[in-house]
Short mmCIF file of C-alpha atoms and ligand atoms in Angstrom, two decimals:
data_model
loop_
_atom_site.label_atom_id
_atom_site.label_comp_id
_atom_site.label_asym_id
_atom_site.label_seq_id
_atom_site.Cartn_x
_atom_site.Cartn_y
_atom_site.Cartn_z
CA LEU A 254 69.49 76.68 -77.84
CA LYS A 255 70.59 80.08 -78.16
CA LYS A 256 73.63 80.49 -76.85
CA VAL A 257 74.27 83.50 -74.42
CA GLY A 258 77.16 85.20 -72.69
CA ILE A 259 76.53 87.21 -69.48
CA LEU A 260 78.73 89.69 -68.76
CA ILE A 261 79.19 90.54 -64.85
CA SER A 262 81.33 92.87 -62.57
CA GLY A 263 79.94 91.42 -59.01
CA ARG A 264 78.21 89.05 -57.18
CA GLY A 265 76.53 88.10 -59.74
CA SER A 266 73.55 87.21 -58.40
CA ASN A 267 71.26 87.75 -61.65
CA MET A 268 73.95 85.43 -63.85
CA MET A 269 73.25 82.29 -61.21
CA ALA A 270 69.71 82.62 -61.33
CA LEU A 271 69.88 83.04 -65.32
CA VAL A 272 72.39 79.62 -64.78
CA GLU A 273 69.80 77.87 -62.68
CA ARG A 274 66.87 78.70 -64.63
CA ALA A 275 68.24 78.31 -67.85
CA SER A 276 65.44 76.83 -70.09
CA GLY A 277 65.35 78.09 -74.15
CA TYR A 278 68.70 78.96 -74.07
CA GLU A 279 72.38 77.87 -73.06
CA ILE A 280 75.43 80.02 -70.95
CA ALA A 281 78.16 79.35 -73.24
CA LEU A 282 80.31 81.90 -71.23
CA VAL A 283 80.49 84.17 -68.16
CA ALA A 284 82.92 86.97 -68.23
CA SER A 285 83.70 89.86 -65.37
CA ASP A 286 85.58 93.15 -65.86
CA LYS A 287 86.32 92.15 -62.02
CA PRO A 288 89.18 89.47 -61.86
CA GLU A 289 87.91 89.19 -58.12
CA ALA A 290 83.97 89.37 -59.16
CA ALA A 291 82.44 86.66 -56.48
CA GLY A 292 79.97 85.54 -59.49
CA ILE A 293 83.00 84.32 -61.50
CA GLY A 294 84.45 81.85 -58.97
CA TRP A 295 80.67 80.68 -58.62
CA ALA A 296 80.75 79.99 -62.41
CA ARG A 297 84.15 77.98 -62.34
CA GLU A 298 82.79 75.88 -60.08
CA HIS A 299 79.92 75.34 -62.12
CA GLY A 300 81.71 74.32 -64.94
CA ILE A 301 81.11 77.05 -67.05
CA ALA A 302 83.37 78.80 -69.21
CA THR A 303 84.44 82.01 -68.07
CA PHE A 304 87.00 85.00 -69.21
CA VAL A 305 87.99 87.78 -67.30
CA GLN A 306 89.49 90.55 -68.66
CA SER A 307 90.26 93.99 -66.43
CA PRO A 308 90.26 96.90 -68.54
CA LYS A 309 93.05 98.34 -66.22
CA GLY A 310 96.09 99.97 -68.52
CA MET A 311 93.80 99.13 -71.72
CA LEU A 312 92.38 100.93 -74.52
CA LYS A 313 88.41 100.60 -74.26
CA GLY A 314 89.19 99.86 -78.07
CA ASP A 315 91.41 96.75 -77.59
CA TYR A 316 89.53 95.83 -74.03
CA GLU A 317 86.15 95.30 -75.87
CA ALA A 318 88.07 93.76 -78.78
CA ALA A 319 89.15 91.33 -76.42
CA ILE A 320 86.02 90.46 -74.98
CA ASP A 321 84.06 90.45 -78.49
CA ARG A 322 86.70 87.76 -79.40
CA ALA A 323 85.98 85.78 -76.41
CA LEU A 324 82.28 85.95 -76.83
CA ARG A 325 82.13 84.79 -80.58
CA ASP A 326 85.44 82.20 -79.89
CA ALA A 327 82.66 80.67 -77.19
CA GLY A 328 79.58 81.00 -80.29
CA VAL A 329 77.82 83.66 -78.19
CA GLN A 330 74.74 84.69 -79.94
CA ILE A 331 72.78 87.00 -77.11
CA ILE A 332 74.58 88.93 -74.55
CA ALA A 333 73.00 89.40 -71.27
CA LEU A 334 74.25 92.19 -68.78
CA ALA A 335 73.93 91.12 -64.83
CA GLY A 336 75.45 93.54 -62.92
CA TYR A 337 77.60 94.73 -65.43
CA MET A 338 78.27 98.29 -64.15
CA ARG A 339 80.96 99.16 -67.62
CA LEU A 340 79.22 101.34 -70.57
CA LEU A 341 79.95 99.24 -73.55
CA SER A 342 80.81 101.77 -76.44
CA ASP A 343 78.40 102.47 -79.39
CA ASP A 344 80.84 100.84 -81.75
CA PHE A 345 81.00 97.39 -79.53
CA VAL A 346 76.83 97.62 -79.27
CA ALA A 347 76.61 98.38 -82.97
CA ARG A 348 78.43 95.23 -83.64
CA TRP A 349 75.95 93.75 -81.62
CA ARG A 350 72.86 95.62 -82.41
CA GLY A 351 69.50 94.07 -81.15
CA LYS A 352 71.59 91.03 -79.38
CA ILE A 353 71.95 92.52 -76.23
CA ILE A 354 69.72 92.92 -73.22
CA ASN A 355 70.36 94.17 -69.42
CA ILE A 356 68.44 94.24 -66.52
CA HIS A 357 68.39 97.36 -64.45
CA PRO A 358 67.01 98.03 -61.21
CA SER A 359 63.96 100.51 -62.01
CA LEU A 360 60.65 100.61 -63.45
CA LEU A 361 61.79 102.41 -66.94
CA PRO A 362 61.82 104.94 -68.62
CA LYS A 363 61.61 106.26 -64.02
CA TYR A 364 65.28 106.84 -62.73
CA LYS A 365 67.53 105.59 -65.61
CA GLY A 366 71.38 105.25 -64.22
CA LEU A 367 72.31 104.77 -60.69
CA ASP A 368 70.93 105.03 -57.02
CA THR A 369 67.68 103.91 -58.45
CA HIS A 370 66.43 103.09 -55.21
CA ALA A 371 67.32 105.84 -53.09
CA ARG A 372 65.48 108.11 -55.94
CA ALA A 373 62.33 105.87 -56.01
CA ILE A 374 62.17 106.18 -51.88
CA ASP A 375 63.20 109.98 -52.09
CA ALA A 376 60.54 110.57 -54.91
CA GLY A 377 57.55 109.20 -52.21
CA ASP A 378 57.07 106.37 -54.84
CA ALA A 379 54.36 103.72 -54.17
CA VAL A 380 55.95 101.03 -56.08
CA ALA A 381 59.98 100.46 -57.24
CA GLY A 382 60.98 97.19 -59.48
CA CYS A 383 62.74 96.01 -62.16
CA SER A 384 63.36 96.09 -65.97
CA VAL A 385 64.42 94.06 -68.90
CA HIS A 386 65.51 95.95 -71.74
CA VAL A 387 67.54 96.27 -75.07
CA VAL A 388 70.78 97.44 -74.88
CA THR A 389 71.07 100.51 -77.08
CA GLU A 390 73.53 103.80 -77.47
CA GLU A 391 71.15 105.61 -75.02
CA LEU A 392 71.96 104.50 -71.50
CA ASP A 393 69.09 102.34 -70.21
CA GLY A 394 67.12 103.74 -72.95
CA GLY A 395 66.09 100.53 -75.27
CA GLU A 396 62.98 98.69 -75.81
CA VAL A 397 61.62 97.35 -72.79
CA LEU A 398 61.13 93.80 -72.59
CA GLY A 399 59.73 93.12 -69.23
CA GLN A 400 59.19 94.35 -65.99
CA ALA A 401 58.16 93.12 -62.65
CA GLU A 402 56.79 95.82 -59.87
CA VAL A 403 57.01 95.41 -55.97
CA PRO A 404 55.69 97.61 -53.10
CA ILE A 405 57.89 100.58 -51.05
CA LEU A 406 57.03 99.89 -47.70
CA PRO A 407 57.27 102.04 -44.59
CA GLY A 408 60.80 102.57 -43.25
CA ASP A 409 62.44 100.88 -46.19
CA THR A 410 66.09 101.66 -46.93
CA PRO A 411 67.99 101.73 -50.10
CA ASP A 412 69.13 98.65 -48.83
CA THR A 413 66.01 96.82 -47.64
CA LEU A 414 64.43 98.23 -51.14
CA ALA A 415 67.11 96.99 -53.07
CA ALA A 416 66.65 93.44 -51.81
CA ARG A 417 62.97 93.10 -52.61
CA VAL A 418 63.47 94.47 -56.41
CA LEU A 419 66.43 92.06 -56.33
CA GLU A 420 64.60 88.46 -55.63
CA ALA A 421 62.03 90.21 -58.36
CA GLU A 422 64.81 90.65 -60.77
CA HIS A 423 65.66 86.78 -60.09
CA ARG A 424 62.25 85.86 -61.29
CA LEU A 425 62.01 88.37 -64.50
CA TYR A 426 65.81 88.35 -66.01
CA PRO A 427 64.98 84.03 -67.17
CA ARG A 428 61.96 84.24 -68.02
CA VAL A 429 62.22 87.11 -70.00
CA LEU A 430 65.56 85.70 -71.74
CA ALA A 431 63.76 82.48 -72.63
CA GLU A 432 61.54 84.70 -74.35
CA PHE A 433 63.87 86.93 -76.10
CA CYS A 434 65.90 84.12 -77.03
CA ALA A 435 62.39 82.32 -78.93
CA ARG A 436 61.86 85.69 -80.70
C1 GAR B 35 71.56 93.99 -59.94
O1 GAR B 35 70.42 94.85 -59.26
C2 GAR B 35 71.38 94.83 -60.88
O2 GAR B 35 69.74 94.90 -61.63
C3 GAR B 35 72.51 96.12 -61.25
O3 GAR B 35 72.72 95.82 -60.46
C4 GAR B 35 72.57 94.85 -59.34
C5 GAR B 35 73.49 93.33 -59.80
O4 GAR B 35 73.43 92.83 -58.48
N1 GAR B 35 72.42 96.31 -62.60
C6 GAR B 35 72.26 97.99 -62.48
O5 GAR B 35 72.55 98.46 -61.68
C7 GAR B 35 72.73 98.47 -64.13
N2 GAR B 35 73.28 99.72 -63.91
P1 GAR B 35 73.93 90.99 -59.18
O6 GAR B 35 75.84 91.20 -59.22
O7 GAR B 35 73.78 89.95 -57.49
O8 GAR B 35 73.63 90.38 -60.04
#
């Protein structure tokens, strides 16, 4: 089984889906840049190894070196970003070239970056969705490994659309991670 490390910054619902639907991989570590991330408490309660490192007051290189060490100490082979809201440096990406994937709440290449749901609604799109992609130096720009679509309904707000997309994320991410680990 491939050993996966998950990086989170908050709620961690995608991390929970990756844990609960794990097959073809195992979760070796959940790491957070936010000590108060709700997902970290959940991971601890579920007996998963956790690593918390706030970048506050640290040089980015030192912060990332600490994460890198924790991941390697845990035997991690693949990194899954799950609502990790911090840009990884080119150096870090190069050290894990082709081994980091991310879930992004839009149908890439549309709406890279933030506020994806508001942008899709404002554009009058009929569908929205989520993408799992390989992480490269280009923000939300690496190879797309899988996508799921949901409708945008009349009266949708960014929040109602986000909730619909999030359910699709929870189905998509474990499946695509398993496929990625098998290749
Ligand atoms: C998810 O919708 C994820 O796609 C998005 O943040 C949310 C995290 O929720 N990621 C990004 O916007 C990445 N730039 P979660 O913490 O409950 O998984």
